[in-house]
Amino acid sequence: MSEEDFEALHSQSRTAWDTNAAFWDQRMGEGNEFHKTLVEPATLALLELEIGQQVLDAACGNGQFARRMAESGATVTAFDFSAPMIDIAQARTGSDLSVDYRVIDAADSNSLLGLGEGRFHAAVCSMAFMDMSDIAPLVTALPALLKPGGRFVFSVMHPCFNSPEIMMIMERHERGGNAMIERSIKVARYAQPYAAKGIAMLGQPEPHWYFHRPLSALLNACFRVGFVMDGILEPTFGKIDEDYKTLSWSHLPDIPPLLVARMRLPA
């Protein structure tokens, strides 16, 4: 599929996130285990925030990470294309935190540039590229929005190991007279972009579209507009969950479910 094919699903994607907003917020709150253990620490490490810096949070959802950055002393402008999500984010954010929320579509170049050229020290897109039908407008706008030397940190489901159509496998066998449980990931597609409906959290009201892109597509989109990559992390849970009856990423301590990368502009 091409980006043009993805774009045909854009309005369906927005409708799904509008529908799921309240459920998502109830389950995510100020960060679930996945975010607190993997996403947030790795993203903050690469962002290297300093007090008073201006930061742009693209596709902010319920504002959880925007608030975390504001607690660290940053001044945050956060946007999402889902108005219900922004309503929730504003309701969750106290007046003591410096976060300015906007309803903006990351595919709308003019609205992005209207945020202020050369305004931001850093930008972040936390676990949202794979939810965007087209990443080019955002990536293309960032060099204009960032100051010279500005950095952009994004996190995504790891395209090599955690795409929409992977299979988690649990197998029982005997070795040396002992019963053994082994878990693994089966990957059948990777190199070509594709879109597939899925769920982020069990029980969500509406499945939403995931837009898989291989690493080359993600990184080259950034390289084409002048970014260089100077940091990358692939965090894992690092320990095996002892509950042998379940199957989750905490059972796969050596396979990263997400990738976090830092892009930087020339100074």
PDB file of C-alpha atoms in Angstrom:
ATOM      1  CA  MET A   1       0.000   0.000   0.000  1.00  0.00           C
ATOM      2  CA  SER A   2       1.105   3.565  -0.685  1.00  0.00           C
ATOM      3  CA  GLU A   3       0.648   6.621   1.517  1.00  0.00           C
ATOM      4  CA  GLU A   4      -2.213   7.551  -0.844  1.00  0.00           C
ATOM      5  CA  ASP A   5      -3.916   4.251  -0.041  1.00  0.00           C
ATOM      6  CA  PHE A   6      -3.440   4.945   3.669  1.00  0.00           C
ATOM      7  CA  GLU A   7      -4.969   8.406   3.331  1.00  0.00           C
ATOM      8  CA  ALA A   8      -8.294   6.922   2.206  1.00  0.00           C
ATOM      9  CA  LEU A   9      -8.623   5.521   5.733  1.00  0.00           C
ATOM     10  CA  HIS A  10      -7.901   8.818   7.466  1.00  0.00           C
ATOM     11  CA  SER A  11     -11.471   9.794   8.353  1.00  0.00           C
ATOM     12  CA  GLN A  12     -12.201   6.264   9.588  1.00  0.00           C
ATOM     13  CA  SER A  13      -9.187   6.509  11.858  1.00  0.00           C
ATOM     14  CA  ARG A  14     -10.375   9.787  13.392  1.00  0.00           C
ATOM     15  CA  THR A  15     -13.874   8.393  13.958  1.00  0.00           C
ATOM     16  CA  ALA A  16     -12.453   5.358  15.747  1.00  0.00           C
ATOM     17  CA  TRP A  17     -10.312   7.470  18.089  1.00  0.00           C
ATOM     18  CA  ASP A  18     -13.236   9.795  18.829  1.00  0.00           C
ATOM     19  CA  THR A  19     -15.293   6.718  19.741  1.00  0.00           C
ATOM     20  CA  ASN A  20     -12.524   5.187  21.852  1.00  0.00           C
ATOM     21  CA  ALA A  21     -11.447   8.371  23.645  1.00  0.00           C
ATOM     22  CA  ALA A  22     -13.243   7.839  26.966  1.00  0.00           C
ATOM     23  CA  PHE A  23     -12.328   4.136  27.127  1.00  0.00           C
ATOM     24  CA  TRP A  24      -8.700   4.899  26.234  1.00  0.00           C
ATOM     25  CA  ASP A  25      -8.473   7.527  28.969  1.00  0.00           C
ATOM     26  CA  GLN A  26     -10.017   5.202  31.543  1.00  0.00           C
ATOM     27  CA  ARG A  27      -7.442   2.513  30.785  1.00  0.00           C
ATOM     28  CA  MET A  28      -4.433   4.785  30.175  1.00  0.00           C
ATOM     29  CA  GLY A  29      -4.914   7.407  32.881  1.00  0.00           C
ATOM     30  CA  GLU A  30      -1.524   8.876  33.692  1.00  0.00           C
ATOM     31  CA  GLY A  31       0.260   5.921  32.099  1.00  0.00           C
ATOM     32  CA  ASN A  32      -0.242   2.175  32.122  1.00  0.00           C
ATOM     33  CA  GLU A  33       2.504  -0.371  32.820  1.00  0.00           C
ATOM     34  CA  PHE A  34       3.659  -0.452  29.189  1.00  0.00           C
ATOM     35  CA  HIS A  35       4.083   3.321  29.071  1.00  0.00           C
ATOM     36  CA  LYS A  36       5.574   3.733  32.527  1.00  0.00           C
ATOM     37  CA  THR A  37       8.022   0.864  32.142  1.00  0.00           C
ATOM     38  CA  LEU A  38       9.033   1.207  28.488  1.00  0.00           C
ATOM     39  CA  VAL A  39       7.765   4.258  26.602  1.00  0.00           C
ATOM     40  CA  GLU A  40       8.159   7.091  29.091  1.00  0.00           C
ATOM     41  CA  PRO A  41      11.676   6.383  30.442  1.00  0.00           C
ATOM     42  CA  ALA A  42      13.163   5.805  26.975  1.00  0.00           C
ATOM     43  CA  THR A  43      11.487   8.881  25.486  1.00  0.00           C
ATOM     44  CA  LEU A  44      12.546  11.160  28.349  1.00  0.00           C
ATOM     45  CA  ALA A  45      16.103   9.832  28.122  1.00  0.00           C
ATOM     46  CA  LEU A  46      16.379  10.785  24.455  1.00  0.00           C
ATOM     47  CA  LEU A  47      14.498  14.086  24.800  1.00  0.00           C
ATOM     48  CA  GLU A  48      16.985  15.447  27.356  1.00  0.00           C
ATOM     49  CA  LEU A  49      14.531  18.131  28.454  1.00  0.00           C
ATOM     50  CA  GLU A  50      15.706  21.324  30.101  1.00  0.00           C
ATOM     51  CA  ILE A  51      13.597  23.616  32.274  1.00  0.00           C
ATOM     52  CA  GLY A  52      11.845  26.297  30.242  1.00  0.00           C
ATOM     53  CA  GLN A  53      12.248  24.639  26.869  1.00  0.00           C
ATOM     54  CA  GLN A  54       9.379  24.791  24.393  1.00  0.00           C
ATOM     55  CA  VAL A  55       8.230  21.292  23.366  1.00  0.00           C
ATOM     56  CA  LEU A  56       5.681  20.183  20.776  1.00  0.00           C
ATOM     57  CA  ASP A  57       3.715  16.998  21.527  1.00  0.00           C
ATOM     58  CA  ALA A  58       2.150  15.610  18.326  1.00  0.00           C
ATOM     59  CA  ALA A  59      -0.868  13.290  18.601  1.00  0.00           C
ATOM     60  CA  CYS A  60      -0.955  13.717  22.371  1.00  0.00           C
ATOM     61  CA  GLY A  61      -4.037  11.588  23.104  1.00  0.00           C
ATOM     62  CA  ASN A  62      -5.270  12.196  26.654  1.00  0.00           C
ATOM     63  CA  GLY A  63      -2.226  14.369  27.357  1.00  0.00           C
ATOM     64  CA  GLN A  64      -0.466  11.924  29.676  1.00  0.00           C
ATOM     65  CA  PHE A  65       3.020  12.510  28.280  1.00  0.00           C
ATOM     66  CA  ALA A  66       2.444  16.242  27.770  1.00  0.00           C
ATOM     67  CA  ARG A  67       1.750  16.539  31.484  1.00  0.00           C
ATOM     68  CA  ARG A  68       4.833  14.478  32.297  1.00  0.00           C
ATOM     69  CA  MET A  69       7.005  16.847  30.262  1.00  0.00           C
ATOM     70  CA  ALA A  70       5.385  19.892  31.875  1.00  0.00           C
ATOM     71  CA  GLU A  71       6.111  18.411  35.310  1.00  0.00           C
ATOM     72  CA  SER A  72       9.776  18.316  34.227  1.00  0.00           C
ATOM     73  CA  GLY A  73       9.690  22.067  33.614  1.00  0.00           C
ATOM     74  CA  ALA A  74       8.981  22.223  29.887  1.00  0.00           C
ATOM     75  CA  THR A  75       6.419  24.498  28.269  1.00  0.00           C
ATOM     76  CA  VAL A  76       4.334  22.183  26.122  1.00  0.00           C
ATOM     77  CA  THR A  77       2.087  22.690  23.127  1.00  0.00           C
ATOM     78  CA  ALA A  78       0.135  19.471  22.563  1.00  0.00           C
ATOM     79  CA  PHE A  79      -2.288  18.571  19.801  1.00  0.00           C
ATOM     80  CA  ASP A  80      -4.448  15.717  18.603  1.00  0.00           C
ATOM     81  CA  PHE A  81      -6.936  15.322  15.747  1.00  0.00           C
ATOM     82  CA  SER A  82      -9.565  13.921  18.125  1.00  0.00           C
ATOM     83  CA  ALA A  83     -11.579  16.671  19.807  1.00  0.00           C
ATOM     84  CA  PRO A  84     -12.878  14.286  22.521  1.00  0.00           C
ATOM     85  CA  MET A  85      -9.281  13.374  23.355  1.00  0.00           C
ATOM     86  CA  ILE A  86      -8.341  17.042  23.718  1.00  0.00           C
ATOM     87  CA  ASP A  87     -11.383  17.670  25.920  1.00  0.00           C
ATOM     88  CA  ILE A  88     -10.224  14.836  28.188  1.00  0.00           C
ATOM     89  CA  ALA A  89      -6.632  16.098  28.181  1.00  0.00           C
ATOM     90  CA  GLN A  90      -7.704  19.580  29.216  1.00  0.00           C
ATOM     91  CA  ALA A  91      -9.930  18.226  31.992  1.00  0.00           C
ATOM     92  CA  ARG A  92      -7.023  16.166  33.364  1.00  0.00           C
ATOM     93  CA  THR A  93      -4.498  19.022  33.348  1.00  0.00           C
ATOM     94  CA  GLY A  94      -4.193  21.309  36.348  1.00  0.00           C
ATOM     95  CA  SER A  95      -3.636  25.049  36.019  1.00  0.00           C
ATOM     96  CA  ASP A  96      -0.173  24.634  37.546  1.00  0.00           C
ATOM     97  CA  LEU A  97       1.089  22.834  34.423  1.00  0.00           C
ATOM     98  CA  SER A  98       2.153  24.739  31.315  1.00  0.00           C
ATOM     99  CA  VAL A  99       0.351  22.811  28.571  1.00  0.00           C
ATOM    100  CA  ASP A 100      -1.492  24.436  25.665  1.00  0.00           C
ATOM    101  CA  TYR A 101      -3.813  21.904  23.987  1.00  0.00           C
ATOM    102  CA  ARG A 102      -5.016  22.256  20.391  1.00  0.00           C
ATOM    103  CA  VAL A 103      -7.259  20.247  18.078  1.00  0.00           C
ATOM    104  CA  ILE A 104      -5.015  19.869  15.021  1.00  0.00           C
ATOM    105  CA  ASP A 105      -4.714  17.143  12.424  1.00  0.00           C
ATOM    106  CA  ALA A 106      -1.099  16.029  11.938  1.00  0.00           C
ATOM    107  CA  ALA A 107      -1.901  15.721   8.227  1.00  0.00           C
ATOM    108  CA  ASP A 108      -2.774  19.456   7.982  1.00  0.00           C
ATOM    109  CA  SER A 109       0.470  21.211   7.017  1.00  0.00           C
ATOM    110  CA  ASN A 110      -0.918  24.741   7.258  1.00  0.00           C
ATOM    111  CA  SER A 111      -2.236  24.226  10.783  1.00  0.00           C
ATOM    112  CA  LEU A 112       1.075  22.701  11.836  1.00  0.00           C
ATOM    113  CA  LEU A 113       3.081  25.650  10.532  1.00  0.00           C
ATOM    114  CA  GLY A 114       0.649  27.972  12.274  1.00  0.00           C
ATOM    115  CA  LEU A 115       2.007  26.733  15.599  1.00  0.00           C
ATOM    116  CA  GLY A 116       5.046  28.979  15.098  1.00  0.00           C
ATOM    117  CA  GLU A 117       8.103  28.573  12.929  1.00  0.00           C
ATOM    118  CA  GLY A 118      11.385  28.273  14.795  1.00  0.00           C
ATOM    119  CA  ARG A 119       9.514  28.145  18.100  1.00  0.00           C
ATOM    120  CA  PHE A 120      10.310  24.729  19.587  1.00  0.00           C
ATOM    121  CA  HIS A 121      13.466  23.295  21.127  1.00  0.00           C
ATOM    122  CA  ALA A 122      12.118  19.754  20.770  1.00  0.00           C
ATOM    123  CA  ALA A 123       9.189  17.750  19.437  1.00  0.00           C
ATOM    124  CA  VAL A 124       7.848  14.350  20.386  1.00  0.00           C
ATOM    125  CA  CYS A 125       5.418  11.895  18.831  1.00  0.00           C
ATOM    126  CA  SER A 126       4.774   9.171  21.386  1.00  0.00           C
ATOM    127  CA  MET A 127       3.403   5.864  20.047  1.00  0.00           C
ATOM    128  CA  ALA A 128       1.378   7.539  17.296  1.00  0.00           C
ATOM    129  CA  PHE A 129       3.186   7.245  13.942  1.00  0.00           C
ATOM    130  CA  MET A 130       1.606   3.826  13.462  1.00  0.00           C
ATOM    131  CA  ASP A 131      -1.836   5.438  13.971  1.00  0.00           C
ATOM    132  CA  MET A 132      -1.269   8.102  11.278  1.00  0.00           C
ATOM    133  CA  SER A 133      -2.414   7.513   7.726  1.00  0.00           C
ATOM    134  CA  ASP A 134       0.257   9.932   6.474  1.00  0.00           C
ATOM    135  CA  ILE A 135       3.362  10.923   8.443  1.00  0.00           C
ATOM    136  CA  ALA A 136       4.853  13.143   5.720  1.00  0.00           C
ATOM    137  CA  PRO A 137       3.040  16.421   6.629  1.00  0.00           C
ATOM    138  CA  LEU A 138       4.210  16.277  10.245  1.00  0.00           C
ATOM    139  CA  VAL A 139       7.773  15.208   9.455  1.00  0.00           C
ATOM    140  CA  THR A 140       8.056  17.828   6.705  1.00  0.00           C
ATOM    141  CA  ALA A 141       6.764  20.618   8.973  1.00  0.00           C
ATOM    142  CA  LEU A 142       9.071  19.842  11.886  1.00  0.00           C
ATOM    143  CA  PRO A 143      12.275  21.386  10.439  1.00  0.00           C
ATOM    144  CA  ALA A 144      10.372  24.690  10.136  1.00  0.00           C
ATOM    145  CA  LEU A 145       8.858  24.437  13.631  1.00  0.00           C
ATOM    146  CA  LEU A 146      12.083  23.508  15.425  1.00  0.00           C
ATOM    147  CA  LYS A 147      14.961  25.779  16.303  1.00  0.00           C
ATOM    148  CA  PRO A 148      18.393  25.077  14.717  1.00  0.00           C
ATOM    149  CA  GLY A 149      19.762  21.955  16.376  1.00  0.00           C
ATOM    150  CA  GLY A 150      16.282  21.000  17.545  1.00  0.00           C
ATOM    151  CA  ARG A 151      15.502  17.362  18.181  1.00  0.00           C
ATOM    152  CA  PHE A 152      12.540  15.163  17.405  1.00  0.00           C
ATOM    153  CA  VAL A 153      11.905  11.971  19.375  1.00  0.00           C
ATOM    154  CA  PHE A 154       9.362   9.434  18.214  1.00  0.00           C
ATOM    155  CA  SER A 155       8.322   6.070  19.603  1.00  0.00           C
ATOM    156  CA  VAL A 156       6.481   3.374  17.668  1.00  0.00           C
ATOM    157  CA  MET A 157       5.510  -0.245  17.989  1.00  0.00           C
ATOM    158  CA  HIS A 158       8.720  -1.899  16.842  1.00  0.00           C
ATOM    159  CA  PRO A 159       8.081  -2.522  13.133  1.00  0.00           C
ATOM    160  CA  CYS A 160      10.295  -5.621  13.127  1.00  0.00           C
ATOM    161  CA  PHE A 161       8.608  -7.403  16.021  1.00  0.00           C
ATOM    162  CA  ASN A 162       5.326  -5.695  16.918  1.00  0.00           C
ATOM    163  CA  SER A 163       3.400  -5.042  13.737  1.00  0.00           C
ATOM    164  CA  PRO A 164      -0.386  -5.508  13.510  1.00  0.00           C
ATOM    165  CA  GLU A 165      -0.194  -9.058  12.164  1.00  0.00           C
ATOM    166  CA  ILE A 166       2.436 -10.696  14.382  1.00  0.00           C
ATOM    167  CA  MET A 167       1.592 -13.837  16.309  1.00  0.00           C
ATOM    168  CA  MET A 168       2.645 -14.462  19.890  1.00  0.00           C
ATOM    169  CA  ILE A 169       3.322 -18.165  20.332  1.00  0.00           C
ATOM    170  CA  MET A 170       3.471 -20.283  23.489  1.00  0.00           C
ATOM    171  CA  GLU A 171       4.710 -23.876  23.157  1.00  0.00           C
ATOM    172  CA  ARG A 172       4.951 -26.640  25.749  1.00  0.00           C
ATOM    173  CA  HIS A 173       7.460 -29.439  25.354  1.00  0.00           C
ATOM    174  CA  GLU A 174       9.661 -31.727  27.422  1.00  0.00           C
ATOM    175  CA  ARG A 175      13.407 -31.409  27.769  1.00  0.00           C
ATOM    176  CA  GLY A 176      15.486 -33.749  29.922  1.00  0.00           C
ATOM    177  CA  GLY A 177      12.370 -35.078  31.581  1.00  0.00           C
ATOM    178  CA  ASN A 178      11.107 -31.594  32.468  1.00  0.00           C
ATOM    179  CA  ALA A 179       8.080 -29.798  31.024  1.00  0.00           C
ATOM    180  CA  MET A 180       9.129 -26.529  29.387  1.00  0.00           C
ATOM    181  CA  ILE A 181       7.192 -23.492  28.200  1.00  0.00           C
ATOM    182  CA  GLU A 182       8.745 -21.409  25.420  1.00  0.00           C
ATOM    183  CA  ARG A 183       7.358 -18.200  23.968  1.00  0.00           C
ATOM    184  CA  SER A 184       8.221 -16.480  20.706  1.00  0.00           C
ATOM    185  CA  ILE A 185       7.054 -14.044  18.039  1.00  0.00           C
ATOM    186  CA  LYS A 186       6.081 -15.106  14.534  1.00  0.00           C
ATOM    187  CA  VAL A 187       6.500 -12.416  11.865  1.00  0.00           C
ATOM    188  CA  ALA A 188       5.031 -13.058   8.418  1.00  0.00           C
ATOM    189  CA  ARG A 189       5.111  -9.532   6.893  1.00  0.00           C
ATOM    190  CA  TYR A 190       7.525  -6.666   7.226  1.00  0.00           C
ATOM    191  CA  ALA A 191       9.060  -5.016   4.137  1.00  0.00           C
ATOM    192  CA  GLN A 192       5.949  -3.483   2.548  1.00  0.00           C
ATOM    193  CA  PRO A 193       3.696  -0.898   4.207  1.00  0.00           C
ATOM    194  CA  TYR A 194       0.179  -2.059   4.940  1.00  0.00           C
ATOM    195  CA  ALA A 195      -2.868  -1.068   6.967  1.00  0.00           C
ATOM    196  CA  ALA A 196      -4.782  -3.374   9.272  1.00  0.00           C
ATOM    197  CA  LYS A 197      -7.454  -2.923  11.895  1.00  0.00           C
ATOM    198  CA  GLY A 198      -6.522  -3.819  15.434  1.00  0.00           C
ATOM    199  CA  ILE A 199      -6.971  -3.026  19.107  1.00  0.00           C
ATOM    200  CA  ALA A 200      -4.620  -1.238  21.459  1.00  0.00           C
ATOM    201  CA  MET A 201      -6.450  -2.402  24.583  1.00  0.00           C
ATOM    202  CA  LEU A 202      -8.776  -5.344  25.079  1.00  0.00           C
ATOM    203  CA  GLY A 203     -12.383  -4.240  25.242  1.00  0.00           C
ATOM    204  CA  GLN A 204     -12.047  -0.962  23.349  1.00  0.00           C
ATOM    205  CA  PRO A 205     -15.362   0.004  21.707  1.00  0.00           C
ATOM    206  CA  GLU A 206     -14.042   0.283  18.151  1.00  0.00           C
ATOM    207  CA  PRO A 207     -11.055  -1.322  16.389  1.00  0.00           C
ATOM    208  CA  HIS A 208      -8.815   1.294  14.791  1.00  0.00           C
ATOM    209  CA  TRP A 209      -6.455   1.347  11.833  1.00  0.00           C
ATOM    210  CA  TYR A 210      -2.771   0.613  12.250  1.00  0.00           C
ATOM    211  CA  PHE A 211      -0.425   1.753   9.507  1.00  0.00           C
ATOM    212  CA  HIS A 212       2.651  -0.441   9.359  1.00  0.00           C
ATOM    213  CA  ARG A 213       5.824   1.022   7.864  1.00  0.00           C
ATOM    214  CA  PRO A 214       9.200  -0.711   7.811  1.00  0.00           C
ATOM    215  CA  LEU A 215      12.163   0.971   9.456  1.00  0.00           C
ATOM    216  CA  SER A 216      13.422   2.246   6.104  1.00  0.00           C
ATOM    217  CA  ALA A 217      10.170   4.133   5.494  1.00  0.00           C
ATOM    218  CA  LEU A 218      10.121   5.674   8.983  1.00  0.00           C
ATOM    219  CA  LEU A 219      13.757   6.748   9.005  1.00  0.00           C
ATOM    220  CA  ASN A 220      14.002   7.870   5.391  1.00  0.00           C
ATOM    221  CA  ALA A 221      10.974  10.132   5.874  1.00  0.00           C
ATOM    222  CA  CYS A 222      13.052  11.977   8.486  1.00  0.00           C
ATOM    223  CA  PHE A 223      16.344  11.870   6.584  1.00  0.00           C
ATOM    224  CA  ARG A 224      14.738  13.389   3.473  1.00  0.00           C
ATOM    225  CA  VAL A 225      13.889  16.617   5.311  1.00  0.00           C
ATOM    226  CA  GLY A 226      17.327  17.084   6.865  1.00  0.00           C
ATOM    227  CA  PHE A 227      17.218  15.175  10.137  1.00  0.00           C
ATOM    228  CA  VAL A 228      20.046  12.939  11.267  1.00  0.00           C
ATOM    229  CA  MET A 229      19.529  10.180  13.808  1.00  0.00           C
ATOM    230  CA  ASP A 230      21.751  10.465  16.880  1.00  0.00           C
ATOM    231  CA  GLY A 231      19.979   8.229  19.366  1.00  0.00           C
ATOM    232  CA  ILE A 232      17.969   5.007  19.401  1.00  0.00           C
ATOM    233  CA  LEU A 233      16.590   2.761  22.156  1.00  0.00           C
ATOM    234  CA  GLU A 234      14.780  -0.582  22.019  1.00  0.00           C
ATOM    235  CA  PRO A 235      13.504  -1.117  25.574  1.00  0.00           C
ATOM    236  CA  THR A 236      12.228  -4.451  26.856  1.00  0.00           C
ATOM    237  CA  PHE A 237      10.617  -5.521  30.101  1.00  0.00           C
ATOM    238  CA  GLY A 238      13.871  -7.334  30.864  1.00  0.00           C
ATOM    239  CA  LYS A 239      12.348 -10.021  33.048  1.00  0.00           C
ATOM    240  CA  ILE A 240      10.122 -13.007  32.562  1.00  0.00           C
ATOM    241  CA  ASP A 241       6.634 -12.905  34.021  1.00  0.00           C
ATOM    242  CA  GLU A 242       6.303 -15.976  36.220  1.00  0.00           C
ATOM    243  CA  ASP A 243       2.640 -16.562  35.308  1.00  0.00           C
ATOM    244  CA  TYR A 244       3.039 -19.410  32.831  1.00  0.00           C
ATOM    245  CA  LYS A 245      -0.631 -19.322  31.807  1.00  0.00           C
ATOM    246  CA  THR A 246      -0.437 -15.889  30.190  1.00  0.00           C
ATOM    247  CA  LEU A 247       1.261 -14.582  27.066  1.00  0.00           C
ATOM    248  CA  SER A 248       2.479 -10.996  26.926  1.00  0.00           C
ATOM    249  CA  TRP A 249       5.545  -8.866  26.200  1.00  0.00           C
ATOM    250  CA  SER A 250       6.694  -9.387  29.777  1.00  0.00           C
ATOM    251  CA  HIS A 251       7.319 -13.024  28.800  1.00  0.00           C
ATOM    252  CA  LEU A 252       9.709 -11.940  26.014  1.00  0.00           C
ATOM    253  CA  PRO A 253      12.607 -10.220  27.810  1.00  0.00           C
ATOM    254  CA  ASP A 254      14.905 -10.162  24.776  1.00  0.00           C
ATOM    255  CA  ILE A 255      12.451  -8.914  22.125  1.00  0.00           C
ATOM    256  CA  PRO A 256      11.691  -5.155  22.113  1.00  0.00           C
ATOM    257  CA  PRO A 257       8.026  -4.293  21.566  1.00  0.00           C
ATOM    258  CA  LEU A 258       8.849  -0.679  20.706  1.00  0.00           C
ATOM    259  CA  LEU A 259      11.492   1.490  19.142  1.00  0.00           C
ATOM    260  CA  VAL A 260      12.384   5.028  20.258  1.00  0.00           C
ATOM    261  CA  ALA A 261      14.528   7.212  17.988  1.00  0.00           C
ATOM    262  CA  ARG A 262      15.953  10.725  18.241  1.00  0.00           C
ATOM    263  CA  MET A 263      16.318  12.858  15.139  1.00  0.00           C
ATOM    264  CA  ARG A 264      18.238  16.129  15.151  1.00  0.00           C
ATOM    265  CA  LEU A 265      18.552  19.113  12.859  1.00  0.00           C
ATOM    266  CA  PRO A 266      21.897  20.758  12.047  1.00  0.00           C
ATOM    267  CA  ALA A 267      22.731  23.537  14.518  1.00  0.00           C
TER     268      ALA A 267
END
